[in-house]
mmCIF file of C-alpha atoms in Angstrom:
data_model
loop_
_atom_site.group_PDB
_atom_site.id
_atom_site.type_symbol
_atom_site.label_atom_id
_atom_site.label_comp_id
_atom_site.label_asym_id
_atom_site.label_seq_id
_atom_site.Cartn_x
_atom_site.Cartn_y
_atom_site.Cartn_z
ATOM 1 C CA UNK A 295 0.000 0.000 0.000
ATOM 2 C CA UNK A 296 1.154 3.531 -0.682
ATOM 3 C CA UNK A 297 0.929 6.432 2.084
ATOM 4 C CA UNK A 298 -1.003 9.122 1.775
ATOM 5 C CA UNK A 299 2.062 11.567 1.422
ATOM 6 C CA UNK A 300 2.571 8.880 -1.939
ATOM 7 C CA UNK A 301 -0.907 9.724 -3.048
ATOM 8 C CA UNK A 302 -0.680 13.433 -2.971
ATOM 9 C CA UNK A 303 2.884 13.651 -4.823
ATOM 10 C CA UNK A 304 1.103 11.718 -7.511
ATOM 11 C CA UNK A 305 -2.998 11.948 -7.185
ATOM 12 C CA UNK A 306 -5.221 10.104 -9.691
ATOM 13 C CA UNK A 307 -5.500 11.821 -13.025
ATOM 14 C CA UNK A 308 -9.033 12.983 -13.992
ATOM 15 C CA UNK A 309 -10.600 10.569 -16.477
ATOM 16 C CA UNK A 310 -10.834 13.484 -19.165
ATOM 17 C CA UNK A 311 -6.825 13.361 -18.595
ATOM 18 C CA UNK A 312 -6.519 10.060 -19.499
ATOM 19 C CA UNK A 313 -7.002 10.484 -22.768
ATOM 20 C CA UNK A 314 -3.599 10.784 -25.336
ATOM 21 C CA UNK A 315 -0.979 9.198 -23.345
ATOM 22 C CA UNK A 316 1.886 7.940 -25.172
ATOM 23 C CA UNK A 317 1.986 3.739 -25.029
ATOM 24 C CA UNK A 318 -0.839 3.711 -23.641
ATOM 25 C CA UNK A 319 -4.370 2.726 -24.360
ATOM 26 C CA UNK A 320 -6.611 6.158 -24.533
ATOM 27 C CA UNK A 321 -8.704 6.386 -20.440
ATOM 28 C CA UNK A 322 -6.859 3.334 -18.902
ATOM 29 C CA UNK A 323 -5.476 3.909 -16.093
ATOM 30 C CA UNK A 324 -1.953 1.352 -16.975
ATOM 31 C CA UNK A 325 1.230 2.777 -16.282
ATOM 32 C CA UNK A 326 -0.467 4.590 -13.045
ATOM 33 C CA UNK A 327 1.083 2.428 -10.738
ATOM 34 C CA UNK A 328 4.035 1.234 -13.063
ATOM 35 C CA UNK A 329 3.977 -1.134 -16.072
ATOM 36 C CA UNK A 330 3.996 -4.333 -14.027
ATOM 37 C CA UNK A 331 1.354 -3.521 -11.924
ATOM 38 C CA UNK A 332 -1.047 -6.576 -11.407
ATOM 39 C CA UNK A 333 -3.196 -5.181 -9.055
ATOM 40 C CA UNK A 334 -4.704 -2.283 -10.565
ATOM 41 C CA UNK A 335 -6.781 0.032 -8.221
ATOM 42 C CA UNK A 336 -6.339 -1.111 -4.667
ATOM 43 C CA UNK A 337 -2.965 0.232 -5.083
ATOM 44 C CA UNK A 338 -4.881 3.248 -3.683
ATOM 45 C CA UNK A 339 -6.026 2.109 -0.453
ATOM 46 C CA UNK A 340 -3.174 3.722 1.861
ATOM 47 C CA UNK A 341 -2.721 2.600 5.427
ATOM 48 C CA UNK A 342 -4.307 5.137 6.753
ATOM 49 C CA UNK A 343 -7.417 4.721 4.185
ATOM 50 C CA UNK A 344 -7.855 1.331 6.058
ATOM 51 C CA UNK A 345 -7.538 2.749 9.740
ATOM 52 C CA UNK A 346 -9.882 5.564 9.098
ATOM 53 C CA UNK A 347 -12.265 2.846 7.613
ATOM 54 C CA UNK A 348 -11.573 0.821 11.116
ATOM 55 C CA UNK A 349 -12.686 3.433 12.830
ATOM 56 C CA UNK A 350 -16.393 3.665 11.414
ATOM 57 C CA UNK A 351 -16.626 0.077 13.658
ATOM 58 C CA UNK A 352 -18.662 1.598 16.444
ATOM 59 C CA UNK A 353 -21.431 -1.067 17.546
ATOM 60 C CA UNK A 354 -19.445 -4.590 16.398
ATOM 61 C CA UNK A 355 -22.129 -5.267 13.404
ATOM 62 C CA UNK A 356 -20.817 -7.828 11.198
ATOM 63 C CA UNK A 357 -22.652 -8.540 8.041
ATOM 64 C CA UNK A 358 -21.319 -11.880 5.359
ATOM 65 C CA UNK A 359 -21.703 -10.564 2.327
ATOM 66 C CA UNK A 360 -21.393 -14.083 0.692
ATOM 67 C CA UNK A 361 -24.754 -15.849 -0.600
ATOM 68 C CA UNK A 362 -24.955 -19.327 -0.890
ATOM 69 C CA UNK A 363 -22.119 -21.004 -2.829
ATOM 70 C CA UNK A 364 -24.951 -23.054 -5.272
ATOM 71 C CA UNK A 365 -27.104 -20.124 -5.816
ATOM 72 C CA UNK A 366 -28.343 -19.225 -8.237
ATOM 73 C CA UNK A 367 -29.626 -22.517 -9.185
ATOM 74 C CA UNK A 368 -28.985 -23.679 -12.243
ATOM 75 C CA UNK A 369 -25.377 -21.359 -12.765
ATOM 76 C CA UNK A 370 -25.625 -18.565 -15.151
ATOM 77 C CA UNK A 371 -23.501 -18.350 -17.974
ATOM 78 C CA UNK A 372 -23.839 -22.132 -18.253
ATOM 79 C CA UNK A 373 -21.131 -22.439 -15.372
ATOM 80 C CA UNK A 374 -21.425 -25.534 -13.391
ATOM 81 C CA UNK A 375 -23.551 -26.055 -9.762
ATOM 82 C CA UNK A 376 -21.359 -26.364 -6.655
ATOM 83 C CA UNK A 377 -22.018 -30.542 -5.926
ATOM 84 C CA UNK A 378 -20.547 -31.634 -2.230
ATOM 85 C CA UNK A 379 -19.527 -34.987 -1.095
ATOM 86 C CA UNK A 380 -18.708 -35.897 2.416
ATOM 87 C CA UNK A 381 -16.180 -38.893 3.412
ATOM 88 C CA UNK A 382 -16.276 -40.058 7.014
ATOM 89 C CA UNK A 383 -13.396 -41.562 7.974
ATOM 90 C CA UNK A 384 -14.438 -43.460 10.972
ATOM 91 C CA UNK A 385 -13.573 -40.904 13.450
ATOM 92 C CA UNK A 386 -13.217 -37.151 11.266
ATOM 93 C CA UNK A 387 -15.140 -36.391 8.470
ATOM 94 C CA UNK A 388 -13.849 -34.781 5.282
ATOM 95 C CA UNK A 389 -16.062 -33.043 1.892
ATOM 96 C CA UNK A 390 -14.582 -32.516 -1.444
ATOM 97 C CA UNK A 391 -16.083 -30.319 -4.371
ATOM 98 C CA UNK A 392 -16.878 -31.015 -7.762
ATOM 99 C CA UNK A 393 -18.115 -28.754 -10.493
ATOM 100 C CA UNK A 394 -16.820 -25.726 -8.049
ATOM 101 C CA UNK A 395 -16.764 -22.586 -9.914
ATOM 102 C CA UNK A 396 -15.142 -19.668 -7.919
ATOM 103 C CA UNK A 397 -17.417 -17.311 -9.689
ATOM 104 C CA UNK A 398 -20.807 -19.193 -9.832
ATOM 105 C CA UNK A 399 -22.211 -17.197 -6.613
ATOM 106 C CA UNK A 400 -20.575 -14.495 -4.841
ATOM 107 C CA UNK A 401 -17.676 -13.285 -6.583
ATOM 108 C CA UNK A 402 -14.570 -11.059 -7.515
ATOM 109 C CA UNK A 403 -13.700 -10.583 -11.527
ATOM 110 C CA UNK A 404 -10.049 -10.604 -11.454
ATOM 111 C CA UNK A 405 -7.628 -8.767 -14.074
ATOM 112 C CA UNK A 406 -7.740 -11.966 -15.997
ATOM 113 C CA UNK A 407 -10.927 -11.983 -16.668
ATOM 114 C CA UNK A 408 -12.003 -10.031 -19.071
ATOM 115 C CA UNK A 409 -10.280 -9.233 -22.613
ATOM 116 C CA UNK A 410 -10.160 -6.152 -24.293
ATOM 117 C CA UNK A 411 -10.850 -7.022 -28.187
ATOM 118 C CA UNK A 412 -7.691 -4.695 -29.053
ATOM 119 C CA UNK A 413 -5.702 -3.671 -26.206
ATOM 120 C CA UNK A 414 -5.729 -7.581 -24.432
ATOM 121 C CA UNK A 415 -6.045 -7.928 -20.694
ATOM 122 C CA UNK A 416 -5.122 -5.757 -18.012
ATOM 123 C CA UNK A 417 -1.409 -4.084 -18.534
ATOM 124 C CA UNK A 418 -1.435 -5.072 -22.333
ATOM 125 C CA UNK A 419 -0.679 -8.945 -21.466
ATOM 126 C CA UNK A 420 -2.047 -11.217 -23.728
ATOM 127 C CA UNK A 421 -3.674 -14.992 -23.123
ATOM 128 C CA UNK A 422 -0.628 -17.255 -23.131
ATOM 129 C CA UNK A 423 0.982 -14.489 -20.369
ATOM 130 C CA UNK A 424 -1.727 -15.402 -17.864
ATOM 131 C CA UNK A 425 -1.206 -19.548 -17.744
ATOM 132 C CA UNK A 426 1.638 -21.287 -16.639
ATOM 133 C CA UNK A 427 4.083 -20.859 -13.707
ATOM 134 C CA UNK A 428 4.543 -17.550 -14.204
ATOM 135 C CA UNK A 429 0.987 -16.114 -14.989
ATOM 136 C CA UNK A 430 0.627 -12.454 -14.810
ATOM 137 C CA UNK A 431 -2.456 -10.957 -13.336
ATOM 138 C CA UNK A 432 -3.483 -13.787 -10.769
ATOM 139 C CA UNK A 433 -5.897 -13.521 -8.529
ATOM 140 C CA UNK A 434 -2.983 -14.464 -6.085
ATOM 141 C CA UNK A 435 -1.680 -10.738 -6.117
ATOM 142 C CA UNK A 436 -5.163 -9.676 -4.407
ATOM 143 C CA UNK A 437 -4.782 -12.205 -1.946
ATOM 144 C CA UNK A 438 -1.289 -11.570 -0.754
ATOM 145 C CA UNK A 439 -2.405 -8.098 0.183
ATOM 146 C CA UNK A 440 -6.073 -8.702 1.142
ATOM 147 C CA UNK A 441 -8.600 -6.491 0.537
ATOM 148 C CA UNK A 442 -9.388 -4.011 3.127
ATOM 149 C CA UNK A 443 -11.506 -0.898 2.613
ATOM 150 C CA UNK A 444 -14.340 1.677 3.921
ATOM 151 C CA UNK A 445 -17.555 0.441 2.039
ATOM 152 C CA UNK A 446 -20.095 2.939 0.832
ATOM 153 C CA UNK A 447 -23.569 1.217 0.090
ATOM 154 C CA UNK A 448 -26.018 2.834 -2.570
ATOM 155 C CA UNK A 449 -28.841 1.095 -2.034
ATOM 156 C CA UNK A 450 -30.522 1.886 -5.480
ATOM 157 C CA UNK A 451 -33.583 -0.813 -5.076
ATOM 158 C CA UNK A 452 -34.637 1.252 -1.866
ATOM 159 C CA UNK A 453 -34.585 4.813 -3.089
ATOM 160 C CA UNK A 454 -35.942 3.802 -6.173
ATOM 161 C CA UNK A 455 -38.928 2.591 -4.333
ATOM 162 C CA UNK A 456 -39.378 5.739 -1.918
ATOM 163 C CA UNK A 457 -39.293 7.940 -4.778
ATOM 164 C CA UNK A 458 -42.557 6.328 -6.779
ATOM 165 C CA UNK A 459 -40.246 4.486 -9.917
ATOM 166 C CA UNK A 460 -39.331 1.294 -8.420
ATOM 167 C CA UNK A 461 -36.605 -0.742 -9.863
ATOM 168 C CA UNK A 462 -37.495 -4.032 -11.131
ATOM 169 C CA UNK A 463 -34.330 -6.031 -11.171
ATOM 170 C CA UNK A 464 -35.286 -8.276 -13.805
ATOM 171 C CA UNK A 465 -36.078 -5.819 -16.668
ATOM 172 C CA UNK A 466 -32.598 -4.527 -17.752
ATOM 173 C CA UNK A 467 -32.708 -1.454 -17.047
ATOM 174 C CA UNK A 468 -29.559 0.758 -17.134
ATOM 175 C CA UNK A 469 -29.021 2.718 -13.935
ATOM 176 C CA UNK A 470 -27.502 5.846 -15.043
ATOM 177 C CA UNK A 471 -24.768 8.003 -12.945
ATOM 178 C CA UNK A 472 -27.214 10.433 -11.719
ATOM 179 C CA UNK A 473 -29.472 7.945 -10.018
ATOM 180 C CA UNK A 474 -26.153 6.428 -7.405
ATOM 181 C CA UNK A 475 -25.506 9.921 -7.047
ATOM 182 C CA UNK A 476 -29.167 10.952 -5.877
ATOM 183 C CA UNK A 477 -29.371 7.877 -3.661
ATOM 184 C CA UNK A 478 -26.178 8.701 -1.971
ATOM 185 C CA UNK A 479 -27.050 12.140 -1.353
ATOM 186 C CA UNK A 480 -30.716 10.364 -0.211
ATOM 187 C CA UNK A 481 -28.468 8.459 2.189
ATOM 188 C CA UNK A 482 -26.242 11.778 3.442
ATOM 189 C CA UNK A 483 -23.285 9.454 2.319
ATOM 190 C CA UNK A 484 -20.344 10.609 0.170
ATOM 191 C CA UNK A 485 -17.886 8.524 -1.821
ATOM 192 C CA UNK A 486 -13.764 8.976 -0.836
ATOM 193 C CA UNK A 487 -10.881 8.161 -3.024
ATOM 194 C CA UNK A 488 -10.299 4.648 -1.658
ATOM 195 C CA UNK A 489 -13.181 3.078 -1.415
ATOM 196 C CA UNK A 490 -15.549 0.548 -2.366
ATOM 197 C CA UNK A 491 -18.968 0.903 -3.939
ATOM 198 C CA UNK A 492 -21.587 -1.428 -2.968
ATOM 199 C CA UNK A 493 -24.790 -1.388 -4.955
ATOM 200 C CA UNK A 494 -27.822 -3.189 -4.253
ATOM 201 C CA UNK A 495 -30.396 -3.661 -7.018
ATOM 202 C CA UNK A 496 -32.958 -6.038 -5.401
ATOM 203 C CA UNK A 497 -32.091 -8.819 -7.605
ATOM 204 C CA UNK A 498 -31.160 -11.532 -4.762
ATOM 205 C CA UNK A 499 -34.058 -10.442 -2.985
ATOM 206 C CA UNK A 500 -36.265 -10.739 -6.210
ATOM 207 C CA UNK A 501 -34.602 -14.237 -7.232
ATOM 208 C CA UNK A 502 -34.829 -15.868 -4.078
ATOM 209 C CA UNK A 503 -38.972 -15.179 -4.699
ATOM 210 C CA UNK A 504 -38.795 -17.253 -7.710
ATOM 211 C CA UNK A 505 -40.016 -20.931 -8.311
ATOM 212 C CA UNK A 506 -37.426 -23.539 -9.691
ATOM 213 C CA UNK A 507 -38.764 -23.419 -13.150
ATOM 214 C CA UNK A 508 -38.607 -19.221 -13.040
ATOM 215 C CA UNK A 509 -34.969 -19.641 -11.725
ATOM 216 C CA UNK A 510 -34.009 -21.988 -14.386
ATOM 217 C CA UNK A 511 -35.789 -20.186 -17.092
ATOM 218 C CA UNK A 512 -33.365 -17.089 -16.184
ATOM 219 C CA UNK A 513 -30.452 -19.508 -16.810
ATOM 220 C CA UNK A 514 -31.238 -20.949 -19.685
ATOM 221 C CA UNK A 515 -28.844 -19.498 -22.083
ATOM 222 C CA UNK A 516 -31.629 -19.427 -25.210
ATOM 223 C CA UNK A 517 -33.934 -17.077 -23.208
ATOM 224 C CA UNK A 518 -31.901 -13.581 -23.383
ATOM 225 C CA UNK A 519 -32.524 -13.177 -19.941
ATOM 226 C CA UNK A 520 -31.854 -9.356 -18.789
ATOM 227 C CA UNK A 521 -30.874 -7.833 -15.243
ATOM 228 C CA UNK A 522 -30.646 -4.409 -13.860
ATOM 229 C CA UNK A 523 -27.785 -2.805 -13.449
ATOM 230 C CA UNK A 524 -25.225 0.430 -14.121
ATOM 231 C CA UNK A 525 -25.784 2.032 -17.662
ATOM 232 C CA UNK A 526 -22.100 1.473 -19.217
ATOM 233 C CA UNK A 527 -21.876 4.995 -20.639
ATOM 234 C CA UNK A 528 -19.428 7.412 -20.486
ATOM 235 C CA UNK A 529 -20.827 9.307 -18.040
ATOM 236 C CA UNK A 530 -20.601 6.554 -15.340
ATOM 237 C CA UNK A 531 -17.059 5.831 -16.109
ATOM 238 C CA UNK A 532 -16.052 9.396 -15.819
ATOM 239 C CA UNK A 533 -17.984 9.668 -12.246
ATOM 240 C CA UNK A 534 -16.438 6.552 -10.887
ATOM 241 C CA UNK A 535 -13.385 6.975 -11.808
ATOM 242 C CA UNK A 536 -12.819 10.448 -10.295
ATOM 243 C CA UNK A 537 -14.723 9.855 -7.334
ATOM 244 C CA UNK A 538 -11.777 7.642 -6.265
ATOM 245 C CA UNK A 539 -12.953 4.192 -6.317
ATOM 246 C CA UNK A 540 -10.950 1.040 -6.274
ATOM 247 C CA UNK A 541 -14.124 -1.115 -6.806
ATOM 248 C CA UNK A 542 -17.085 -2.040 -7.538
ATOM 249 C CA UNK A 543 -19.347 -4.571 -6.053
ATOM 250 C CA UNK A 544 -23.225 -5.401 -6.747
ATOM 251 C CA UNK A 545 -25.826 -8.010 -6.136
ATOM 252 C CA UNK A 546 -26.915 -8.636 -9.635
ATOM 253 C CA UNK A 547 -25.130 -10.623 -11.992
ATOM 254 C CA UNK A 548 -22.506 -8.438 -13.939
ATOM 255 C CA UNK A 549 -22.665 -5.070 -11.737
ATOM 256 C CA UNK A 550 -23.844 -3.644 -15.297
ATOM 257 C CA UNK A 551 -27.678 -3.732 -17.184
ATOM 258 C CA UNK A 552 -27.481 -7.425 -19.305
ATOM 259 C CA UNK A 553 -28.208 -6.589 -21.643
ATOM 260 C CA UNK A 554 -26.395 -3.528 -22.660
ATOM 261 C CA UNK A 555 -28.280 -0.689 -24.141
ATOM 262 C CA UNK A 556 -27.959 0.799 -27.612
ATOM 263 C CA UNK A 557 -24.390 2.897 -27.891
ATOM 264 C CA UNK A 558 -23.402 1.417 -24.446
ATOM 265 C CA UNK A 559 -20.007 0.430 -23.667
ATOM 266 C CA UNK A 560 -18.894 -2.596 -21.470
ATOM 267 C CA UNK A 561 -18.053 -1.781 -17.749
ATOM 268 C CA UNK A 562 -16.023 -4.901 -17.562
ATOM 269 C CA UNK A 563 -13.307 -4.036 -20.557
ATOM 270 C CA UNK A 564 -13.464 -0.438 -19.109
ATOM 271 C CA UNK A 565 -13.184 -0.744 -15.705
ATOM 272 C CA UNK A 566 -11.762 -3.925 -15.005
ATOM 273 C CA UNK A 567 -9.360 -4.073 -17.744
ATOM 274 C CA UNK A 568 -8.424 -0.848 -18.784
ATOM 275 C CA UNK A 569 -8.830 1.025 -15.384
ATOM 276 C CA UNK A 570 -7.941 -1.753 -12.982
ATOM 277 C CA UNK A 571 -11.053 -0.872 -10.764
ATOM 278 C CA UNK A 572 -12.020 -4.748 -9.375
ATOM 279 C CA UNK A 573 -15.599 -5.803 -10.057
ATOM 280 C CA UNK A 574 -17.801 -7.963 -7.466
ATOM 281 C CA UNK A 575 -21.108 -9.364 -8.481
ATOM 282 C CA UNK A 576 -23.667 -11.541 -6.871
ATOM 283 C CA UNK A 577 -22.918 -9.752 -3.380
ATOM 284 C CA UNK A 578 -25.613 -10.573 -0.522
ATOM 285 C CA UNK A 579 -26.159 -6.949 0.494
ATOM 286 C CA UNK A 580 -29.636 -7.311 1.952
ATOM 287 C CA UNK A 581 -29.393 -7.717 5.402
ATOM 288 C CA UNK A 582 -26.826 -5.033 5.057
ATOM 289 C CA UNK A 583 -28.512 -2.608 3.321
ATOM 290 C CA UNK A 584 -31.700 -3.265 5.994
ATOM 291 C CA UNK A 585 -29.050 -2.659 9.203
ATOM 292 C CA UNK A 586 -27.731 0.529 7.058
ATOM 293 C CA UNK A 587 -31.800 2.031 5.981
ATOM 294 C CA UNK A 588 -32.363 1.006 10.703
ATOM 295 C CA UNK A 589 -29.665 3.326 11.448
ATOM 296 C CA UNK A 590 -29.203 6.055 8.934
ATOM 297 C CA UNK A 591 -25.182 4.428 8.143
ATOM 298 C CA UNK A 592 -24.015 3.786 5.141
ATOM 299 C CA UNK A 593 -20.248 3.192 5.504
ATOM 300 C CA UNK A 594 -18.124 0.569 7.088
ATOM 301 C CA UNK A 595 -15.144 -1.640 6.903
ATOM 302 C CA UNK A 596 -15.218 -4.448 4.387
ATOM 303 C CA UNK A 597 -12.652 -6.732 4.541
ATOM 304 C CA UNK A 598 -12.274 -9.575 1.959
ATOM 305 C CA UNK A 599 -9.597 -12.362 1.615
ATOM 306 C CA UNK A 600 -9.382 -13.839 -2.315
ATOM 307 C CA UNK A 601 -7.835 -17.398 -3.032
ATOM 308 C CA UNK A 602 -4.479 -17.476 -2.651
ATOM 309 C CA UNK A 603 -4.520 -19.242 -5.889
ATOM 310 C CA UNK A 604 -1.265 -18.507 -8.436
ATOM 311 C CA UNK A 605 -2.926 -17.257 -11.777
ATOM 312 C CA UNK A 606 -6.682 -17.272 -10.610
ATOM 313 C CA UNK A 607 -9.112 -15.789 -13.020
ATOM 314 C CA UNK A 608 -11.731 -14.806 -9.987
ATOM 315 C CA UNK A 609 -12.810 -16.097 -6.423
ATOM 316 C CA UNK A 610 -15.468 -16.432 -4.222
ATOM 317 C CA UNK A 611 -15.849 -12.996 -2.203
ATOM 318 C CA UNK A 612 -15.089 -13.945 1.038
ATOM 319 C CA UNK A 613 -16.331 -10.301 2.261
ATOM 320 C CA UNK A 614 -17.213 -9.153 5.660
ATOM 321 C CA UNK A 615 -19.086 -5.869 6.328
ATOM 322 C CA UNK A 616 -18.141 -4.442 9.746
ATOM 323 C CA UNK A 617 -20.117 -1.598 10.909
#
């Protein structure tokens, strides 16, 4: 982590001025924290970003933001379901996993993740650079540090609702900028350079009201099934970006609408690959979001600890909310 003196001697560019740099792709954010950086945007969580978010712990409130590990039910994106098998050996018991996808439920996108159709993955490395012994952008590099952070929840789904234009989370609709930015204000909550967005949506709560053949209707990949999320415009970039973020965490399926809209762009290449900013999807955030809406507190401490896995594509969350 970098210290706050580090920070100020050389702040985050505006997103406008990433544009034009020479060698590098036009608003990405490589080169920031040098040209073999593989972990992107929590290089900006300083030391005393994480003891200032330490000290919003006030009442000991501690809220897993995990869901269950085999929901949904069936996968999306034709990823496998979690299946569990227990061995007793006469005196301990031991389970094993098959079909375990780290990013089935509640998840992190890593930097390998997601491709950029001309600039390749995160840093400019390219597929055969992230396999092998000595893969490059590894989950692994967000586990050796951990993830520690002051949260900031928008809960979308709940001033959506107060203000007569409830969201439905299974109509893909594109959030734009200026609705996060009116519930935050809703909320007397501002974002810091440092921290993480959490967004809830309403989708868990929505999904877990559906019947088995609704839920697997919404996985079958021949029904274009849509979701609710951020509107991937250039508007939203711009606003994340230079309100300081270092990720971005929902509890719908892809943190952006699915589909996009006309003209849209993809959050994933943009943030996650060219801008480094970590993406977390699936999130539990209700009970949260229910404890935050009780007391009129929106921020906290999340902590998360990724798979220590050596060239990881994503992981299971593994987030705690301390409030």
């Amino acid at each position: 982590m970098r210290s706050t003196g580090d920070r100020e001697a050389r702040p985050r560019p505006p997103y406008d001025e990433l544009r034009g740099r020479p060698g590098y792709p036009d608003r990405s954010s490589w080169g920031l924290w040098g040209d073999t950086d593989q972990v992107g945007a929590f290089n900006d969580v300083t030391p005393e970003d994480v003891a200032d978010a330490a000290r919003l712990v006030t009442d000991g409130a501690v809220f897993a933001l995990n869901w269950d590990q085999r929901l949904p039910d069936p996968a999306l994106y034709t990823r496998g379901t979690l299946t569990r098998t227990v061995i007793d050996h006469g005196g301990a018991l031991d389970d094993y996993y098959d079909d375990f996808w780290p990013q089935q439920s509640s998840q992190w996108d890593g930097l390998a993740h997601i491709r950029h159709p001309r600039h390749g993955f995160y840093g400019g490395r390219e597929a055969h650079e992230l396999r092998g012994p000595d893969a490059r952008n590894g989950i692994e590099h967000w586990a050796r540090r951990g993830i520690a952070a002051r949260f900031v929840l928008a809960d979308v789904d709940r001033w959506r609702a107060s203000t007569g234009r409830p969201l439905h989370p299974d109509r893909g609709e594109g959030v734009p900028a200026t609705d996060v930015i009116a519930t935050l204000e809703a909320q007397a909550v501002e974002l810091r350079p440092g921290a993480v967005l959490l967004l809830r949506f309403g989708w868990i709560t929505w999904y877990e009201q559906l019947d088995q053949p609704a839920r697997d209707a919404v996985a079958d990949p021949a029904g274009g099934w849509t979701a609710s999320g951020l509107r991937a415009d250039t508007h939203m970039l711009r606003w994340l970006w230079d309100s300081g973020v270092v990720a971005v965490a929902a509890d719908n399926p892809a943190v952006e609408a699915v589909p996009a809209g006309p003209g849209d762009r993809s959050l994933h290449t943009d943030l996650l690959t060219l801008l480094g900013v970590a993406l977390g999807e699936l999130w539990y955030l209700d009970r949260l979001a229910a404890h935050c809406a009780a007391t009129g507190r929106y921020t906290g401490l999340l902590a998360s600890a990724p798979m220590h896995l050596a060239g990881g594509v994503g992981s299971p969350a593994n987030a705690l909310a301390l409030m």
